[in-house]
Amino acid sequence: MEVMLRFVLPSDAAFVQEYAGNPLISETSNVPYPYPDGAGESWAKMVIGRREQGISYVFSILVDDRFAGVMSLNAVDLE
């Protein structure tokens, strides 16, 4: 098994939409249920924008080249 991290890409939005739509996710996170249509795309744009600003870094977790989840570093202070 190979695990890899990479920055979130716009193409990850569909996977985020699918996984975040699972009601079990909302039980252990701040993700709303039901997850609104189009929210995965909005989320991906937001985290990419924050990365470009240098304030947070969100990574896609890939297992054997398949999307498996996300992790983030928030409130980054480069000073």
JSON list of N, CA and C in Angstrom, two decimals:
[
{"chain": "A", "resi": 1, "resn": "MET", "atom": "N", "xyz": [0.86, -1.17, 0.00]},
{"chain": "A", "resi": 1, "resn": "MET", "atom": "CA", "xyz": [0.00, 0.00, 0.00]},
{"chain": "A", "resi": 1, "resn": "MET", "atom": "C", "xyz": [0.91, 1.23, 0.00]},
{"chain": "A", "resi": 2, "resn": "GLU", "atom": "N", "xyz": [0.59, 2.19, -0.87]},
{"chain": "A", "resi": 2, "resn": "GLU", "atom": "CA", "xyz": [1.34, 3.44, -0.94]},
{"chain": "A", "resi": 2, "resn": "GLU", "atom": "C", "xyz": [0.42, 4.60, -0.58]},
{"chain": "A", "resi": 3, "resn": "VAL", "atom": "N", "xyz": [0.85, 5.41, 0.39]},
{"chain": "A", "resi": 3, "resn": "VAL", "atom": "CA", "xyz": [0.08, 6.58, 0.82]},
{"chain": "A", "resi": 3, "resn": "VAL", "atom": "C", "xyz": [0.85, 7.82, 0.38]},
{"chain": "A", "resi": 4, "resn": "MET", "atom": "N", "xyz": [0.13, 8.76, -0.21]},
{"chain": "A", "resi": 4, "resn": "MET", "atom": "CA", "xyz": [0.75, 9.98, -0.70]},
{"chain": "A", "resi": 4, "resn": "MET", "atom": "C", "xyz": [-0.13, 11.18, -0.35]},
{"chain": "A", "resi": 5, "resn": "LEU", "atom": "N", "xyz": [0.50, 12.32, -0.09]},
{"chain": "A", "resi": 5, "resn": "LEU", "atom": "CA", "xyz": [-0.20, 13.58, 0.11]},
{"chain": "A", "resi": 5, "resn": "LEU", "atom": "C", "xyz": [0.14, 14.50, -1.05]},
{"chain": "A", "resi": 6, "resn": "ARG", "atom": "N", "xyz": [-0.85, 15.26, -1.51]},
{"chain": "A", "resi": 6, "resn": "ARG", "atom": "CA", "xyz": [-0.62, 16.30, -2.50]},
{"chain": "A", "resi": 6, "resn": "ARG", "atom": "C", "xyz": [-1.63, 17.41, -2.25]},
{"chain": "A", "resi": 7, "resn": "PHE", "atom": "N", "xyz": [-1.32, 18.61, -2.74]},
{"chain": "A", "resi": 7, "resn": "PHE", "atom": "CA", "xyz": [-2.27, 19.70, -2.59]},
{"chain": "A", "resi": 7, "resn": "PHE", "atom": "C", "xyz": [-3.59, 19.35, -3.27]},
{"chain": "A", "resi": 8, "resn": "VAL", "atom": "N", "xyz": [-4.68, 19.86, -2.72]},
{"chain": "A", "resi": 8, "resn": "VAL", "atom": "CA", "xyz": [-6.01, 19.67, -3.31]},
{"chain": "A", "resi": 8, "resn": "VAL", "atom": "C", "xyz": [-6.02, 20.27, -4.72]},
{"chain": "A", "resi": 9, "resn": "LEU", "atom": "N", "xyz": [-6.64, 19.55, -5.63]},
{"chain": "A", "resi": 9, "resn": "LEU", "atom": "CA", "xyz": [-6.83, 20.00, -7.01]},
{"chain": "A", "resi": 9, "resn": "LEU", "atom": "C", "xyz": [-8.32, 20.21, -7.27]},
{"chain": "A", "resi": 10, "resn": "PRO", "atom": "N", "xyz": [-8.68, 21.03, -8.25]},
{"chain": "A", "resi": 10, "resn": "PRO", "atom": "CA", "xyz": [-10.10, 21.19, -8.58]},
{"chain": "A", "resi": 10, "resn": "PRO", "atom": "C", "xyz": [-10.79, 19.86, -8.87]},
{"chain": "A", "resi": 11, "resn": "SER", "atom": "N", "xyz": [-10.06, 18.91, -9.42]},
{"chain": "A", "resi": 11, "resn": "SER", "atom": "CA", "xyz": [-10.66, 17.60, -9.76]},
{"chain": "A", "resi": 11, "resn": "SER", "atom": "C", "xyz": [-11.02, 16.79, -8.52]},
{"chain": "A", "resi": 12, "resn": "ASP", "atom": "N", "xyz": [-10.54, 17.17, -7.34]},
{"chain": "A", "resi": 12, "resn": "ASP", "atom": "CA", "xyz": [-10.89, 16.48, -6.11]},
{"chain": "A", "resi": 12, "resn": "ASP", "atom": "C", "xyz": [-12.30, 16.82, -5.63]},
{"chain": "A", "resi": 13, "resn": "ALA", "atom": "N", "xyz": [-12.89, 17.86, -6.19]},
{"chain": "A", "resi": 13, "resn": "ALA", "atom": "CA", "xyz": [-14.21, 18.33, -5.73]},
{"chain": "A", "resi": 13, "resn": "ALA", "atom": "C", "xyz": [-15.26, 17.23, -5.77]},
{"chain": "A", "resi": 14, "resn": "ALA", "atom": "N", "xyz": [-15.25, 16.41, -6.81]},
{"chain": "A", "resi": 14, "resn": "ALA", "atom": "CA", "xyz": [-16.27, 15.35, -6.92]},
{"chain": "A", "resi": 14, "resn": "ALA", "atom": "C", "xyz": [-16.12, 14.32, -5.80]},
{"chain": "A", "resi": 15, "resn": "PHE", "atom": "N", "xyz": [-14.88, 13.99, -5.43]},
{"chain": "A", "resi": 15, "resn": "PHE", "atom": "CA", "xyz": [-14.66, 13.04, -4.34]},
{"chain": "A", "resi": 15, "resn": "PHE", "atom": "C", "xyz": [-15.09, 13.65, -3.00]},
{"chain": "A", "resi": 16, "resn": "VAL", "atom": "N", "xyz": [-14.76, 14.92, -2.78]},
{"chain": "A", "resi": 16, "resn": "VAL", "atom": "CA", "xyz": [-15.16, 15.60, -1.56]},
{"chain": "A", "resi": 16, "resn": "VAL", "atom": "C", "xyz": [-16.69, 15.62, -1.47]},
{"chain": "A", "resi": 17, "resn": "GLN", "atom": "N", "xyz": [-17.34, 15.94, -2.57]},
{"chain": "A", "resi": 17, "resn": "GLN", "atom": "CA", "xyz": [-18.80, 15.97, -2.60]},
{"chain": "A", "resi": 17, "resn": "GLN", "atom": "C", "xyz": [-19.37, 14.61, -2.21]},
{"chain": "A", "resi": 18, "resn": "GLU", "atom": "N", "xyz": [-18.80, 13.55, -2.77]},
{"chain": "A", "resi": 18, "resn": "GLU", "atom": "CA", "xyz": [-19.30, 12.20, -2.50]},
{"chain": "A", "resi": 18, "resn": "GLU", "atom": "C", "xyz": [-19.09, 11.81, -1.03]},
{"chain": "A", "resi": 19, "resn": "TYR", "atom": "N", "xyz": [-17.86, 11.98, -0.54]},
{"chain": "A", "resi": 19, "resn": "TYR", "atom": "CA", "xyz": [-17.56, 11.56, 0.83]},
{"chain": "A", "resi": 19, "resn": "TYR", "atom": "C", "xyz": [-18.26, 12.45, 1.86]},
{"chain": "A", "resi": 20, "resn": "ALA", "atom": "N", "xyz": [-18.28, 13.75, 1.65]},
{"chain": "A", "resi": 20, "resn": "ALA", "atom": "CA", "xyz": [-18.89, 14.65, 2.61]},
{"chain": "A", "resi": 20, "resn": "ALA", "atom": "C", "xyz": [-20.40, 14.45, 2.67]},
{"chain": "A", "resi": 21, "resn": "GLY", "atom": "N", "xyz": [-20.99, 13.88, 1.63]},
{"chain": "A", "resi": 21, "resn": "GLY", "atom": "CA", "xyz": [-22.41, 13.61, 1.61]},
{"chain": "A", "resi": 21, "resn": "GLY", "atom": "C", "xyz": [-22.83, 12.43, 2.47]},
{"chain": "A", "resi": 22, "resn": "ASN", "atom": "N", "xyz": [-21.86, 11.73, 3.03]},
{"chain": "A", "resi": 22, "resn": "ASN", "atom": "CA", "xyz": [-22.14, 10.58, 3.89]},
{"chain": "A", "resi": 22, "resn": "ASN", "atom": "C", "xyz": [-22.53, 11.10, 5.28]},
{"chain": "A", "resi": 23, "resn": "PRO", "atom": "N", "xyz": [-23.68, 10.71, 5.82]},
{"chain": "A", "resi": 23, "resn": "PRO", "atom": "CA", "xyz": [-24.11, 11.23, 7.13]},
{"chain": "A", "resi": 23, "resn": "PRO", "atom": "C", "xyz": [-23.15, 10.90, 8.27]},
{"chain": "A", "resi": 24, "resn": "LEU", "atom": "N", "xyz": [-22.37, 9.83, 8.15]},
{"chain": "A", "resi": 24, "resn": "LEU", "atom": "CA", "xyz": [-21.43, 9.49, 9.22]},
{"chain": "A", "resi": 24, "resn": "LEU", "atom": "C", "xyz": [-20.31, 10.53, 9.33]},
{"chain": "A", "resi": 25, "resn": "ILE", "atom": "N", "xyz": [-19.99, 11.22, 8.24]},
{"chain": "A", "resi": 25, "resn": "ILE", "atom": "CA", "xyz": [-18.94, 12.24, 8.27]},
{"chain": "A", "resi": 25, "resn": "ILE", "atom": "C", "xyz": [-19.38, 13.40, 9.17]},
{"chain": "A", "resi": 26, "resn": "SER", "atom": "N", "xyz": [-20.63, 13.80, 9.07]},
{"chain": "A", "resi": 26, "resn": "SER", "atom": "CA", "xyz": [-21.09, 14.95, 9.86]},
{"chain": "A", "resi": 26, "resn": "SER", "atom": "C", "xyz": [-21.12, 14.64, 11.36]},
{"chain": "A", "resi": 27, "resn": "GLU", "atom": "N", "xyz": [-21.19, 13.37, 11.72]},
{"chain": "A", "resi": 27, "resn": "GLU", "atom": "CA", "xyz": [-21.22, 13.01, 13.14]},
{"chain": "A", "resi": 27, "resn": "GLU", "atom": "C", "xyz": [-19.90, 13.27, 13.85]},
{"chain": "A", "resi": 28, "resn": "THR", "atom": "N", "xyz": [-18.80, 13.30, 13.10]},
{"chain": "A", "resi": 28, "resn": "THR", "atom": "CA", "xyz": [-17.48, 13.46, 13.72]},
{"chain": "A", "resi": 28, "resn": "THR", "atom": "C", "xyz": [-16.72, 14.67, 13.18]},
{"chain": "A", "resi": 29, "resn": "SER", "atom": "N", "xyz": [-17.44, 15.61, 12.56]},
{"chain": "A", "resi": 29, "resn": "SER", "atom": "CA", "xyz": [-16.76, 16.78, 11.98]},
{"chain": "A", "resi": 29, "resn": "SER", "atom": "C", "xyz": [-17.72, 17.97, 11.95]},
{"chain": "A", "resi": 30, "resn": "ASN", "atom": "N", "xyz": [-17.25, 19.05, 11.38]},
{"chain": "A", "resi": 30, "resn": "ASN", "atom": "CA", "xyz": [-18.09, 20.24, 11.20]},
{"chain": "A", "resi": 30, "resn": "ASN", "atom": "C", "xyz": [-18.74, 20.29, 9.83]},
{"chain": "A", "resi": 31, "resn": "VAL", "atom": "N", "xyz": [-18.75, 19.18, 9.12]},
{"chain": "A", "resi": 31, "resn": "VAL", "atom": "CA", "xyz": [-19.35, 19.11, 7.78]},
{"chain": "A", "resi": 31, "resn": "VAL", "atom": "C", "xyz": [-20.86, 18.98, 7.94]},
{"chain": "A", "resi": 32, "resn": "PRO", "atom": "N", "xyz": [-21.62, 19.84, 7.27]},
{"chain": "A", "resi": 32, "resn": "PRO", "atom": "CA", "xyz": [-23.08, 19.77, 7.41]},
{"chain": "A", "resi": 32, "resn": "PRO", "atom": "C", "xyz": [-23.66, 18.56, 6.67]},
{"chain": "A", "resi": 33, "resn": "TYR", "atom": "N", "xyz": [-24.76, 18.05, 7.20]},
{"chain": "A", "resi": 33, "resn": "TYR", "atom": "CA", "xyz": [-25.51, 17.01, 6.51]},
{"chain": "A", "resi": 33, "resn": "TYR", "atom": "C", "xyz": [-26.95, 17.46, 6.42]},
{"chain": "A", "resi": 34, "resn": "PRO", "atom": "N", "xyz": [-27.58, 17.40, 5.27]},
{"chain": "A", "resi": 34, "resn": "PRO", "atom": "CA", "xyz": [-26.99, 16.94, 4.01]},
{"chain": "A", "resi": 34, "resn": "PRO", "atom": "C", "xyz": [-25.99, 17.96, 3.46]},
{"chain": "A", "resi": 35, "resn": "TYR", "atom": "N", "xyz": [-24.98, 17.43, 2.79]},
{"chain": "A", "resi": 35, "resn": "TYR", "atom": "CA", "xyz": [-23.95, 18.28, 2.18]},
{"chain": "A", "resi": 35, "resn": "TYR", "atom": "C", "xyz": [-24.55, 18.90, 0.92]},
{"chain": "A", "resi": 36, "resn": "PRO", "atom": "N", "xyz": [-24.56, 20.22, 0.82]},
{"chain": "A", "resi": 36, "resn": "PRO", "atom": "CA", "xyz": [-25.24, 20.88, -0.31]},
{"chain": "A", "resi": 36, "resn": "PRO", "atom": "C", "xyz": [-24.62, 20.53, -1.67]},
{"chain": "A", "resi": 37, "resn": "ASP", "atom": "N", "xyz": [-25.47, 20.46, -2.68]},
{"chain": "A", "resi": 37, "resn": "ASP", "atom": "CA", "xyz": [-24.98, 20.25, -4.04]},
{"chain": "A", "resi": 37, "resn": "ASP", "atom": "C", "xyz": [-24.01, 21.36, -4.41]},
{"chain": "A", "resi": 38, "resn": "GLY", "atom": "N", "xyz": [-22.90, 21.02, -5.02]},
{"chain": "A", "resi": 38, "resn": "GLY", "atom": "CA", "xyz": [-21.92, 22.00, -5.44]},
{"chain": "A", "resi": 38, "resn": "GLY", "atom": "C", "xyz": [-20.96, 22.44, -4.35]},
{"chain": "A", "resi": 39, "resn": "ALA", "atom": "N", "xyz": [-21.16, 21.97, -3.12]},
{"chain": "A", "resi": 39, "resn": "ALA", "atom": "CA", "xyz": [-20.30, 22.40, -2.03]},
{"chain": "A", "resi": 39, "resn": "ALA", "atom": "C", "xyz": [-18.87, 21.88, -2.16]},
{"chain": "A", "resi": 40, "resn": "GLY", "atom": "N", "xyz": [-18.70, 20.72, -2.78]},
{"chain": "A", "resi": 40, "resn": "GLY", "atom": "CA", "xyz": [-17.36, 20.19, -2.98]},
{"chain": "A", "resi": 40, "resn": "GLY", "atom": "C", "xyz": [-16.53, 21.10, -3.87]},
{"chain": "A", "resi": 41, "resn": "GLU", "atom": "N", "xyz": [-17.14, 21.61, -4.92]},
{"chain": "A", "resi": 41, "resn": "GLU", "atom": "CA", "xyz": [-16.45, 22.53, -5.83]},
{"chain": "A", "resi": 41, "resn": "GLU", "atom": "C", "xyz": [-16.14, 23.85, -5.13]},
{"chain": "A", "resi": 42, "resn": "SER", "atom": "N", "xyz": [-17.09, 24.37, -4.39]},
{"chain": "A", "resi": 42, "resn": "SER", "atom": "CA", "xyz": [-16.86, 25.62, -3.64]},
{"chain": "A", "resi": 42, "resn": "SER", "atom": "C", "xyz": [-15.74, 25.44, -2.62]},
{"chain": "A", "resi": 43, "resn": "TRP", "atom": "N", "xyz": [-15.75, 24.31, -1.93]},
{"chain": "A", "resi": 43, "resn": "TRP", "atom": "CA", "xyz": [-14.71, 24.02, -0.94]},
{"chain": "A", "resi": 43, "resn": "TRP", "atom": "C", "xyz": [-13.34, 23.96, -1.60]},
{"chain": "A", "resi": 44, "resn": "ALA", "atom": "N", "xyz": [-13.23, 23.25, -2.72]},
{"chain": "A", "resi": 44, "resn": "ALA", "atom": "CA", "xyz": [-11.93, 23.13, -3.40]},
{"chain": "A", "resi": 44, "resn": "ALA", "atom": "C", "xyz": [-11.42, 24.51, -3.82]},
{"chain": "A", "resi": 45, "resn": "LYS", "atom": "N", "xyz": [-12.28, 25.35, -4.37]},
{"chain": "A", "resi": 45, "resn": "LYS", "atom": "CA", "xyz": [-11.86, 26.70, -4.76]},
{"chain": "A", "resi": 45, "resn": "LYS", "atom": "C", "xyz": [-11.39, 27.49, -3.54]},
{"chain": "A", "resi": 46, "resn": "MET", "atom": "N", "xyz": [-12.11, 27.35, -2.43]},
{"chain": "A", "resi": 46, "resn": "MET", "atom": "CA", "xyz": [-11.75, 28.08, -1.22]},
{"chain": "A", "resi": 46, "resn": "MET", "atom": "C", "xyz": [-10.38, 27.65, -0.70]},
{"chain": "A", "resi": 47, "resn": "VAL", "atom": "N", "xyz": [-10.14, 26.34, -0.60]},
{"chain": "A", "resi": 47, "resn": "VAL", "atom": "CA", "xyz": [-8.86, 25.88, -0.03]},
{"chain": "A", "resi": 47, "resn": "VAL", "atom": "C", "xyz": [-7.70, 26.18, -0.96]},
{"chain": "A", "resi": 48, "resn": "ILE", "atom": "N", "xyz": [-7.93, 26.15, -2.27]},
{"chain": "A", "resi": 48, "resn": "ILE", "atom": "CA", "xyz": [-6.88, 26.52, -3.21]},
{"chain": "A", "resi": 48, "resn": "ILE", "atom": "C", "xyz": [-6.55, 28.00, -3.05]},
{"chain": "A", "resi": 49, "resn": "GLY", "atom": "N", "xyz": [-7.55, 28.84, -2.89]},
{"chain": "A", "resi": 49, "resn": "GLY", "atom": "CA", "xyz": [-7.34, 30.26, -2.67]},
{"chain": "A", "resi": 49, "resn": "GLY", "atom": "C", "xyz": [-6.58, 30.53, -1.39]},
{"chain": "A", "resi": 50, "resn": "ARG", "atom": "N", "xyz": [-6.91, 29.82, -0.32]},
{"chain": "A", "resi": 50, "resn": "ARG", "atom": "CA", "xyz": [-6.21, 30.01, 0.95]},
{"chain": "A", "resi": 50, "resn": "ARG", "atom": "C", "xyz": [-4.75, 29.56, 0.85]},
{"chain": "A", "resi": 51, "resn": "ARG", "atom": "N", "xyz": [-4.52, 28.49, 0.07]},
{"chain": "A", "resi": 51, "resn": "ARG", "atom": "CA", "xyz": [-3.13, 28.06, -0.15]},
{"chain": "A", "resi": 51, "resn": "ARG", "atom": "C", "xyz": [-2.36, 29.15, -0.88]},
{"chain": "A", "resi": 52, "resn": "GLU", "atom": "N", "xyz": [-2.97, 29.73, -1.90]},
{"chain": "A", "resi": 52, "resn": "GLU", "atom": "CA", "xyz": [-2.32, 30.80, -2.66]},
{"chain": "A", "resi": 52, "resn": "GLU", "atom": "C", "xyz": [-2.02, 32.01, -1.79]},
{"chain": "A", "resi": 53, "resn": "GLN", "atom": "N", "xyz": [-2.84, 32.25, -0.77]},
{"chain": "A", "resi": 53, "resn": "GLN", "atom": "CA", "xyz": [-2.62, 33.35, 0.17]},
{"chain": "A", "resi": 53, "resn": "GLN", "atom": "C", "xyz": [-1.60, 32.98, 1.25]},
{"chain": "A", "resi": 54, "resn": "GLY", "atom": "N", "xyz": [-1.28, 31.70, 1.36]},
{"chain": "A", "resi": 54, "resn": "GLY", "atom": "CA", "xyz": [-0.33, 31.25, 2.37]},
{"chain": "A", "resi": 54, "resn": "GLY", "atom": "C", "xyz": [-0.89, 31.15, 3.77]},
{"chain": "A", "resi": 55, "resn": "ILE", "atom": "N", "xyz": [-2.22, 31.05, 3.91]},
{"chain": "A", "resi": 55, "resn": "ILE", "atom": "CA", "xyz": [-2.81, 31.01, 5.25]},
{"chain": "A", "resi": 55, "resn": "ILE", "atom": "C", "xyz": [-3.25, 29.61, 5.69]},
{"chain": "A", "resi": 56, "resn": "SER", "atom": "N", "xyz": [-3.39, 28.69, 4.74]},
{"chain": "A", "resi": 56, "resn": "SER", "atom": "CA", "xyz": [-3.67, 27.30, 5.11]},
{"chain": "A", "resi": 56, "resn": "SER", "atom": "C", "xyz": [-3.27, 26.40, 3.95]},
{"chain": "A", "resi": 57, "resn": "TYR", "atom": "N", "xyz": [-3.02, 25.15, 4.29]},
{"chain": "A", "resi": 57, "resn": "TYR", "atom": "CA", "xyz": [-2.59, 24.18, 3.29]},
{"chain": "A", "resi": 57, "resn": "TYR", "atom": "C", "xyz": [-3.41, 22.92, 3.49]},
{"chain": "A", "resi": 58, "resn": "VAL", "atom": "N", "xyz": [-4.17, 22.55, 2.46]},
{"chain": "A", "resi": 58, "resn": "VAL", "atom": "CA", "xyz": [-5.02, 21.36, 2.53]},
{"chain": "A", "resi": 58, "resn": "VAL", "atom": "C", "xyz": [-4.48, 20.35, 1.53]},
{"chain": "A", "resi": 59, "resn": "PHE", "atom": "N", "xyz": [-4.36, 19.13, 2.00]},
{"chain": "A", "resi": 59, "resn": "PHE", "atom": "CA", "xyz": [-3.79, 18.05, 1.19]},
{"chain": "A", "resi": 59, "resn": "PHE", "atom": "C", "xyz": [-4.82, 16.96, 0.95]},
{"chain": "A", "resi": 60, "resn": "SER", "atom": "N", "xyz": [-4.79, 16.41, -0.25]},
{"chain": "A", "resi": 60, "resn": "SER", "atom": "CA", "xyz": [-5.56, 15.21, -0.54]},
{"chain": "A", "resi": 60, "resn": "SER", "atom": "C", "xyz": [-4.72, 14.02, -0.14]},
{"chain": "A", "resi": 61, "resn": "ILE", "atom": "N", "xyz": [-5.36, 13.06, 0.49]},
{"chain": "A", "resi": 61, "resn": "ILE", "atom": "CA", "xyz": [-4.69, 11.82, 0.87]},
{"chain": "A", "resi": 61, "resn": "ILE", "atom": "C", "xyz": [-5.04, 10.79, -0.20]},
{"chain": "A", "resi": 62, "resn": "LEU", "atom": "N", "xyz": [-4.02, 10.21, -0.79]},
{"chain": "A", "resi": 62, "resn": "LEU", "atom": "CA", "xyz": [-4.20, 9.20, -1.82]},
{"chain": "A", "resi": 62, "resn": "LEU", "atom": "C", "xyz": [-3.63, 7.88, -1.31]},
{"chain": "A", "resi": 63, "resn": "VAL", "atom": "N", "xyz": [-4.38, 6.82, -1.48]},
{"chain": "A", "resi": 63, "resn": "VAL", "atom": "CA", "xyz": [-3.91, 5.48, -1.15]},
{"chain": "A", "resi": 63, "resn": "VAL", "atom": "C", "xyz": [-3.92, 4.69, -2.44]},
{"chain": "A", "resi": 64, "resn": "ASP", "atom": "N", "xyz": [-2.75, 4.23, -2.83]},
{"chain": "A", "resi": 64, "resn": "ASP", "atom": "CA", "xyz": [-2.60, 3.53, -4.11]},
{"chain": "A", "resi": 64, "resn": "ASP", "atom": "C", "xyz": [-3.22, 4.35, -5.24]},
{"chain": "A", "resi": 65, "resn": "ASP", "atom": "N", "xyz": [-2.91, 5.64, -5.25]},
{"chain": "A", "resi": 65, "resn": "ASP", "atom": "CA", "xyz": [-3.37, 6.59, -6.27]},
{"chain": "A", "resi": 65, "resn": "ASP", "atom": "C", "xyz": [-4.88, 6.83, -6.29]},
{"chain": "A", "resi": 66, "resn": "ARG", "atom": "N", "xyz": [-5.59, 6.44, -5.23]},
{"chain": "A", "resi": 66, "resn": "ARG", "atom": "CA", "xyz": [-7.03, 6.67, -5.14]},
{"chain": "A", "resi": 66, "resn": "ARG", "atom": "C", "xyz": [-7.31, 7.63, -3.99]},
{"chain": "A", "resi": 67, "resn": "PHE", "atom": "N", "xyz": [-8.21, 8.59, -4.24]},
{"chain": "A", "resi": 67, "resn": "PHE", "atom": "CA", "xyz": [-8.58, 9.57, -3.22]},
{"chain": "A", "resi": 67, "resn": "PHE", "atom": "C", "xyz": [-9.13, 8.86, -1.98]},
{"chain": "A", "resi": 68, "resn": "ALA", "atom": "N", "xyz": [-8.60, 9.24, -0.80]},
{"chain": "A", "resi": 68, "resn": "ALA", "atom": "CA", "xyz": [-9.04, 8.59, 0.44]},
{"chain": "A", "resi": 68, "resn": "ALA", "atom": "C", "xyz": [-9.45, 9.59, 1.51]},
{"chain": "A", "resi": 69, "resn": "GLY", "atom": "N", "xyz": [-9.22, 10.90, 1.30]},
{"chain": "A", "resi": 69, "resn": "GLY", "atom": "CA", "xyz": [-9.59, 11.88, 2.31]},
{"chain": "A", "resi": 69, "resn": "GLY", "atom": "C", "xyz": [-8.73, 13.12, 2.19]},
{"chain": "A", "resi": 70, "resn": "VAL", "atom": "N", "xyz": [-8.84, 13.99, 3.20]},
{"chain": "A", "resi": 70, "resn": "VAL", "atom": "CA", "xyz": [-8.08, 15.23, 3.22]},
{"chain": "A", "resi": 70, "resn": "VAL", "atom": "C", "xyz": [-7.52, 15.48, 4.61]},
{"chain": "A", "resi": 71, "resn": "MET", "atom": "N", "xyz": [-6.49, 16.28, 4.67]},
{"chain": "A", "resi": 71, "resn": "MET", "atom": "CA", "xyz": [-5.94, 16.77, 5.93]},
{"chain": "A", "resi": 71, "resn": "MET", "atom": "C", "xyz": [-5.51, 18.19, 5.72]},
{"chain": "A", "resi": 72, "resn": "SER", "atom": "N", "xyz": [-5.48, 18.98, 6.79]},
{"chain": "A", "resi": 72, "resn": "SER", "atom": "CA", "xyz": [-5.15, 20.40, 6.60]},
{"chain": "A", "resi": 72, "resn": "SER", "atom": "C", "xyz": [-4.25, 20.93, 7.71]},
{"chain": "A", "resi": 73, "resn": "LEU", "atom": "N", "xyz": [-3.52, 21.96, 7.33]},
{"chain": "A", "resi": 73, "resn": "LEU", "atom": "CA", "xyz": [-2.75, 22.78, 8.27]},
{"chain": "A", "resi": 73, "resn": "LEU", "atom": "C", "xyz": [-3.37, 24.16, 8.18]},
{"chain": "A", "resi": 74, "resn": "ASN", "atom": "N", "xyz": [-3.94, 24.63, 9.28]},
{"chain": "A", "resi": 74, "resn": "ASN", "atom": "CA", "xyz": [-4.67, 25.88, 9.29]},
{"chain": "A", "resi": 74, "resn": "ASN", "atom": "C", "xyz": [-3.97, 26.93, 10.14]},
{"chain": "A", "resi": 75, "resn": "ALA", "atom": "N", "xyz": [-4.38, 28.18, 9.96]},
{"chain": "A", "resi": 75, "resn": "ALA", "atom": "CA", "xyz": [-3.85, 29.31, 10.72]},
{"chain": "A", "resi": 75, "resn": "ALA", "atom": "C", "xyz": [-2.33, 29.39, 10.61]},
{"chain": "A", "resi": 76, "resn": "VAL", "atom": "N", "xyz": [-1.83, 29.22, 9.39]},
{"chain": "A", "resi": 76, "resn": "VAL", "atom": "CA", "xyz": [-0.40, 29.28, 9.14]},
{"chain": "A", "resi": 76, "resn": "VAL", "atom": "C", "xyz": [0.08, 30.72, 9.26]},
{"chain": "A", "resi": 77, "resn": "ASP", "atom": "N", "xyz": [1.13, 30.91, 10.02]},
{"chain": "A", "resi": 77, "resn": "ASP", "atom": "CA", "xyz": [1.74, 32.21, 10.19]},
{"chain": "A", "resi": 77, "resn": "ASP", "atom": "C", "xyz": [3.17, 32.09, 9.71]},
{"chain": "A", "resi": 78, "resn": "LEU", "atom": "N", "xyz": [3.46, 32.59, 8.53]},
{"chain": "A", "resi": 78, "resn": "LEU", "atom": "CA", "xyz": [4.79, 32.45, 7.94]},
{"chain": "A", "resi": 78, "resn": "LEU", "atom": "C", "xyz": [5.82, 33.38, 8.57]},
{"chain": "A", "resi": 79, "resn": "GLU", "atom": "N", "xyz": [5.39, 34.29, 9.42]},
{"chain": "A", "resi": 79, "resn": "GLU", "atom": "CA", "xyz": [6.32, 35.16, 10.11]},
{"chain": "A", "resi": 79, "resn": "GLU", "atom": "C", "xyz": [6.77, 34.49, 11.38]}
]
